[in-house]
Tab-separated table of C-alpha atoms and ligand atoms in Angstrom:
chain	number	residue	atom	x	y	z
A	1	UNK	CA	-8.902	-11.027	-6.334
A	2	UNK	CA	-8.284	-11.824	-2.657
A	3	UNK	CA	-5.602	-9.781	-0.894
A	4	UNK	CA	-4.292	-10.607	2.572
A	5	UNK	CA	-2.771	-7.730	4.545
A	6	UNK	CA	-0.714	-8.060	7.708
A	7	UNK	CA	2.012	-6.243	9.626
A	8	UNK	CA	4.138	-6.403	12.759
A	9	UNK	CA	2.995	-3.157	14.397
A	10	UNK	CA	-0.301	-4.726	15.403
A	11	UNK	CA	-3.900	-4.651	14.336
A	12	UNK	CA	-4.493	-1.098	15.563
A	13	UNK	CA	-1.667	0.436	13.535
A	14	UNK	CA	-2.571	3.379	11.349
A	15	UNK	CA	-0.167	2.121	8.668
A	16	UNK	CA	-2.036	-1.180	8.450
A	17	UNK	CA	-5.368	0.569	8.097
A	18	UNK	CA	-4.200	2.928	5.365
A	19	UNK	CA	-2.652	0.014	3.429
A	20	UNK	CA	-5.885	-1.981	3.674
A	21	UNK	CA	-7.942	0.973	2.500
A	22	UNK	CA	-5.722	1.707	-0.489
A	23	UNK	CA	-5.868	-1.932	-1.662
A	24	UNK	CA	-9.599	-2.275	-1.173
A	25	UNK	CA	-10.487	-1.143	-4.689
A	26	UNK	CA	-8.361	-3.936	-6.208
A	27	UNK	CA	-10.222	-6.847	-4.678
A	28	UNK	CA	-11.493	-8.376	-1.452
A	29	UNK	CA	-9.073	-7.347	1.288
A	30	UNK	CA	-8.682	-9.363	4.503
A	31	UNK	CA	-6.558	-8.007	7.329
A	32	UNK	CA	-5.073	-10.571	9.719
A	33	UNK	CA	-2.546	-9.012	12.063
A	34	UNK	CA	-0.965	-9.473	15.499
A	35	UNK	CA	-3.126	-8.251	18.400
A	36	UNK	CA	-0.203	-6.090	19.613
A	37	UNK	CA	3.097	-4.765	18.362
A	38	UNK	CA	5.517	-7.543	17.407
A	39	UNK	CA	8.264	-5.541	15.693
A	40	UNK	CA	11.638	-7.279	15.292
A	41	UNK	CA	10.270	-10.780	15.947
A	42	UNK	CA	11.755	-11.867	12.613
A	43	UNK	CA	10.303	-14.996	11.059
A	44	UNK	CA	9.299	-16.660	14.309
A	45	UNK	CA	6.372	-19.039	14.468
A	46	UNK	CA	4.462	-19.704	17.701
A	47	UNK	CA	4.641	-23.367	18.667
A	48	UNK	CA	4.403	-23.198	22.470
A	49	UNK	CA	0.913	-21.797	23.009
A	50	UNK	CA	-2.492	-22.001	21.360
A	51	UNK	CA	-3.274	-19.290	18.855
A	52	UNK	CA	-6.552	-17.419	19.168
A	53	UNK	CA	-8.202	-15.466	16.371
A	54	UNK	CA	-10.544	-12.629	17.233
A	55	UNK	CA	-12.686	-11.003	14.585
A	56	UNK	CA	-12.457	-7.274	15.290
A	57	UNK	CA	-14.522	-6.065	12.351
A	58	UNK	CA	-15.744	-7.460	9.062
A	59	UNK	CA	-12.620	-8.703	7.184
A	60	UNK	CA	-10.368	-7.728	10.117
A	61	UNK	CA	-8.872	-10.304	12.497
A	62	UNK	CA	-6.467	-10.060	15.451
A	63	UNK	CA	-4.186	-12.980	16.335
A	64	UNK	CA	-2.215	-13.437	19.568
A	65	UNK	CA	0.841	-14.421	17.559
A	66	UNK	CA	3.565	-13.216	15.224
A	67	UNK	CA	3.267	-11.819	11.692
A	68	UNK	CA	4.327	-15.229	10.356
A	69	UNK	CA	1.570	-16.889	12.417
A	70	UNK	CA	-0.928	-14.467	10.873
A	71	UNK	CA	0.014	-15.407	7.301
A	72	UNK	CA	0.104	-19.136	8.022
A	73	UNK	CA	-3.272	-19.000	9.819
A	74	UNK	CA	-4.776	-16.793	7.145
A	75	UNK	CA	-3.673	-18.898	4.213
A	76	UNK	CA	-4.046	-22.326	5.770
A	77	UNK	CA	-7.005	-21.675	8.056
A	78	UNK	CA	-9.080	-18.519	8.131
A	79	UNK	CA	-9.441	-17.599	4.464
A	80	UNK	CA	-11.667	-19.807	2.372
A	81	UNK	CA	-9.508	-19.416	-0.724
A	82	UNK	CA	-5.772	-18.898	-1.173
A	83	UNK	CA	-5.031	-15.177	-1.479
A	84	UNK	CA	-3.708	-13.887	-4.790
A	85	UNK	CA	-1.444	-11.396	-3.050
A	86	UNK	CA	-0.046	-10.738	0.435
A	87	UNK	CA	1.068	-7.255	1.445
A	88	UNK	CA	2.725	-6.512	4.786
A	89	UNK	CA	2.883	-3.026	6.303
A	90	UNK	CA	2.869	-0.133	6.188
A	91	UNK	CA	5.536	-0.478	8.841
A	92	UNK	CA	6.105	2.543	11.047
A	93	UNK	CA	9.854	2.671	10.496
A	94	UNK	CA	12.349	1.603	7.878
A	95	UNK	CA	13.286	-1.970	6.959
A	96	UNK	CA	16.496	-1.455	5.042
A	97	UNK	CA	19.581	-3.527	4.272
A	98	UNK	CA	20.800	-5.982	6.899
A	99	UNK	CA	17.965	-5.012	9.231
A	100	UNK	CA	15.400	-6.965	7.232
A	101	UNK	CA	16.618	-10.175	8.854
A	102	UNK	CA	15.014	-8.988	12.117
A	103	UNK	CA	11.893	-7.628	10.534
A	104	UNK	CA	8.475	-9.066	11.305
A	105	UNK	CA	7.061	-6.972	8.463
A	106	UNK	CA	9.363	-8.519	5.868
A	107	UNK	CA	8.984	-11.981	7.414
A	108	UNK	CA	5.227	-11.903	6.849
A	109	UNK	CA	5.901	-11.379	3.136
A	110	UNK	CA	8.578	-14.111	3.247
A	111	UNK	CA	6.067	-16.542	4.716
A	112	UNK	CA	3.718	-15.764	1.849
A	113	UNK	CA	6.526	-16.391	-0.664
A	114	UNK	CA	7.196	-19.769	0.998
A	115	UNK	CA	3.498	-20.549	0.558
A	116	UNK	CA	3.852	-19.665	-3.162
A	117	UNK	CA	1.873	-16.432	-2.920
A	118	UNK	CA	3.163	-13.209	-4.518
A	119	UNK	CA	3.988	-10.715	-1.800
A	120	UNK	CA	5.694	-7.524	-0.807
A	121	UNK	CA	6.535	-5.666	2.385
A	122	UNK	CA	6.254	-1.895	2.639
A	123	UNK	CA	7.824	0.338	5.272
A	124	UNK	CA	7.799	4.063	5.899
A	125	UNK	CA	11.192	5.610	6.615
A	126	UNK	CA	10.258	7.726	9.644
A	127	UNK	CA	10.284	7.701	13.402
A	128	UNK	CA	7.484	10.182	13.976
A	129	UNK	CA	5.051	12.411	12.015
A	130	UNK	CA	4.136	9.467	9.801
A	131	UNK	CA	2.631	10.286	6.404
A	132	UNK	CA	1.161	7.126	4.974
A	133	UNK	CA	-0.531	8.507	1.848
A	134	UNK	CA	2.334	8.114	-0.658
A	135	UNK	CA	3.284	4.651	0.675
A	136	UNK	CA	-0.355	3.543	0.492
A	137	UNK	CA	-0.779	4.847	-3.058
A	138	UNK	CA	2.471	3.268	-4.210
A	139	UNK	CA	1.453	-0.067	-2.627
A	140	UNK	CA	-1.716	-0.070	-4.661
A	141	UNK	CA	0.240	0.743	-7.822
A	142	UNK	CA	2.790	-2.026	-7.141
A	143	UNK	CA	0.021	-4.542	-6.367
A	144	UNK	CA	-1.438	-3.886	-9.815
A	145	UNK	CA	1.967	-4.338	-11.461
A	146	UNK	CA	2.585	-7.654	-9.655
A	147	UNK	CA	-0.808	-8.957	-10.714
A	148	UNK	CA	0.101	-8.245	-14.336
A	149	UNK	CA	3.677	-9.505	-14.103
A	150	UNK	CA	3.820	-12.348	-11.579
A	151	UNK	CA	6.953	-12.615	-9.439
A	152	UNK	CA	9.068	-15.766	-9.866
A	153	UNK	CA	8.670	-18.462	-7.179
A	154	UNK	CA	10.456	-17.890	-3.845
A	155	UNK	CA	10.785	-14.164	-4.401
A	156	UNK	CA	9.244	-11.105	-2.787
A	157	UNK	CA	9.744	-7.355	-2.855
A	158	UNK	CA	10.911	-5.165	0.006
A	159	UNK	CA	9.709	-1.585	-0.358
A	160	UNK	CA	10.773	1.460	1.640
A	161	UNK	CA	9.095	4.801	1.123
A	162	UNK	CA	10.456	8.214	2.213
A	163	UNK	CA	8.215	10.048	4.665
A	164	UNK	CA	7.365	12.744	2.122
A	165	UNK	CA	4.351	13.916	0.209
A	166	UNK	CA	3.854	12.295	-3.175
A	167	UNK	CA	5.021	15.429	-4.986
A	168	UNK	CA	8.299	15.499	-3.022
A	169	UNK	CA	9.199	11.883	-3.801
A	170	UNK	CA	11.736	11.871	-6.652
A	171	UNK	CA	10.850	8.470	-8.154
A	172	UNK	CA	11.429	4.749	-7.738
A	173	UNK	CA	14.741	2.877	-7.641
A	174	UNK	CA	15.246	-0.877	-7.971
A	175	UNK	CA	17.903	-1.538	-5.371
A	176	UNK	CA	20.058	-4.053	-3.518
A	177	UNK	CA	20.217	-4.432	0.264
A	178	UNK	CA	22.580	-2.006	1.967
A	179	UNK	CA	25.035	-3.045	4.658
A	180	UNK	CA	25.393	-1.736	8.142
A	181	UNK	CA	28.570	-0.836	9.957
A	182	UNK	CA	28.252	-2.600	13.273
A	183	UNK	CA	29.669	-0.614	16.125
A	184	UNK	CA	29.055	-0.462	19.862
A	185	UNK	CA	25.391	-1.280	19.813
A	186	UNK	CA	25.186	-3.114	23.134
A	187	UNK	CA	24.975	-0.890	26.190
A	188	UNK	CA	25.787	-2.276	29.606
A	189	UNK	CA	24.212	-0.619	32.639
A	190	UNK	CA	23.930	-1.425	36.325
A	191	UNK	CA	20.526	-1.900	37.930
A	192	UNK	CA	19.642	-0.593	41.470
A	193	UNK	CA	20.634	-3.979	42.948
A	194	UNK	CA	24.109	-3.745	41.425
A	195	UNK	CA	23.546	-6.273	38.653
A	196	UNK	CA	24.384	-5.703	34.987
A	197	UNK	CA	21.745	-5.379	32.350
A	198	UNK	CA	22.089	-4.869	28.632
A	199	UNK	CA	20.342	-2.927	25.939
A	200	UNK	CA	20.805	-3.997	22.315
A	201	UNK	CA	20.688	-1.428	19.540
A	202	UNK	CA	20.709	1.588	21.788
A	203	UNK	CA	23.278	3.567	19.873
A	204	UNK	CA	23.299	5.096	16.434
A	205	UNK	CA	24.754	3.095	13.582
A	206	UNK	CA	26.042	3.919	10.142
A	207	UNK	CA	25.543	2.401	6.705
A	208	UNK	CA	28.184	1.594	4.131
A	209	UNK	CA	27.700	4.111	1.372
A	210	UNK	CA	27.315	2.076	-1.778
A	211	UNK	CA	25.576	3.029	-4.976
A	212	UNK	CA	22.492	1.094	-5.908
A	213	UNK	CA	21.504	0.165	-2.370
A	214	UNK	CA	18.153	0.745	-0.680
A	215	UNK	CA	19.692	3.104	1.882
A	216	UNK	CA	21.238	5.228	-0.865
A	217	UNK	CA	17.912	5.455	-2.710
A	218	UNK	CA	16.158	6.612	0.448
A	219	UNK	CA	18.844	9.249	1.014
A	220	UNK	CA	17.979	10.565	-2.464
A	221	UNK	CA	14.233	10.743	-1.646
A	222	UNK	CA	13.459	7.774	-3.893
A	223	UNK	CA	11.134	4.874	-3.160
A	224	UNK	CA	13.329	1.792	-2.860
A	225	UNK	CA	12.165	-1.577	-4.213
A	226	UNK	CA	14.486	-4.516	-3.492
A	227	UNK	CA	13.687	-7.926	-4.961
A	228	UNK	CA	14.556	-10.670	-2.462
A	229	UNK	CA	15.111	-14.372	-3.008
A	230	UNK	CA	14.444	-16.897	-0.274
A	231	UNK	CA	17.066	-19.375	-1.453
A	232	UNK	CA	19.950	-18.256	0.752
A	233	UNK	CA	22.325	-20.859	-0.686
A	234	UNK	CA	25.661	-19.454	-1.812
A	235	UNK	CA	26.052	-21.556	-4.965
A	236	UNK	CA	29.471	-20.162	-5.810
A	237	UNK	CA	30.876	-21.016	-2.401
A	238	UNK	CA	29.204	-24.440	-2.511
A	239	UNK	CA	31.052	-25.213	-5.763
A	240	UNK	CA	34.326	-24.076	-4.255
A	241	UNK	CA	33.771	-26.049	-1.042
A	242	UNK	CA	33.268	-29.251	-3.005
A	243	UNK	CA	36.960	-28.957	-3.836
A	244	UNK	CA	37.960	-28.606	-0.165
A	245	UNK	CA	37.672	-32.387	0.343
A	246	UNK	CA	35.869	-31.971	3.634
A	247	UNK	CA	35.421	-35.431	5.062
A	248	UNK	CA	34.430	-36.891	8.369
A	249	UNK	CA	35.107	-40.458	9.208
A	250	UNK	CA	33.800	-41.262	12.694
A	251	UNK	CA	35.961	-44.401	12.996
A	252	UNK	CA	39.098	-42.356	12.454
A	253	UNK	CA	40.413	-44.900	9.928
B	1	MN	MN1	7.131	-2.706	13.043
């Protein structure tokens, strides 16, 4: 089995290394990751500059691009055969609820799903004193499960792991994405020349408390596993909108 591992924290991230090591026993593991931190780049693809691939070690490559670039290059270029599984992480910080839309970590797994490869993203809910062991062990366990029970097309899993020792983790919850309360998250400041500048996401924000969500599972010291589907179509609304008689006649007749 060929496993491709990537992340958005960059090729030197400790989380990436521990994920690669834990998966190594399951098959041949290739790591292809950004050459520097690219957190919150979302699903962006580099189209305005040439991409360079540098082999850092055996089975370990650094790319001067985004997590999505790494998966596309790995699957379509660097690897000789299509990987059986793509795992992205272990991200140093949570990727919960609405925030996944910004996440480079989750986007790497999304890119794999678009390329018809089973995938999951794994993030550690911490902002310091990172303990990767439980997240790495769980990733290996989940990889084995996915190999036995393939995910449907266009789907991936988003995993968040509490920053606890394995014995302190209470279990695993299958969850939905939580929702954020947006508040004043843009700060305006004045620079020394008297001009305004802005800082997005500087303040604290709160989550809607709703049972069954990823954020709620994490608050209960559970590992959260959220299945995601890449078809963002709202079929119910589409059916309703067909009855709205939306028309556009450029001649105005
Ligand atoms: Mn990151």
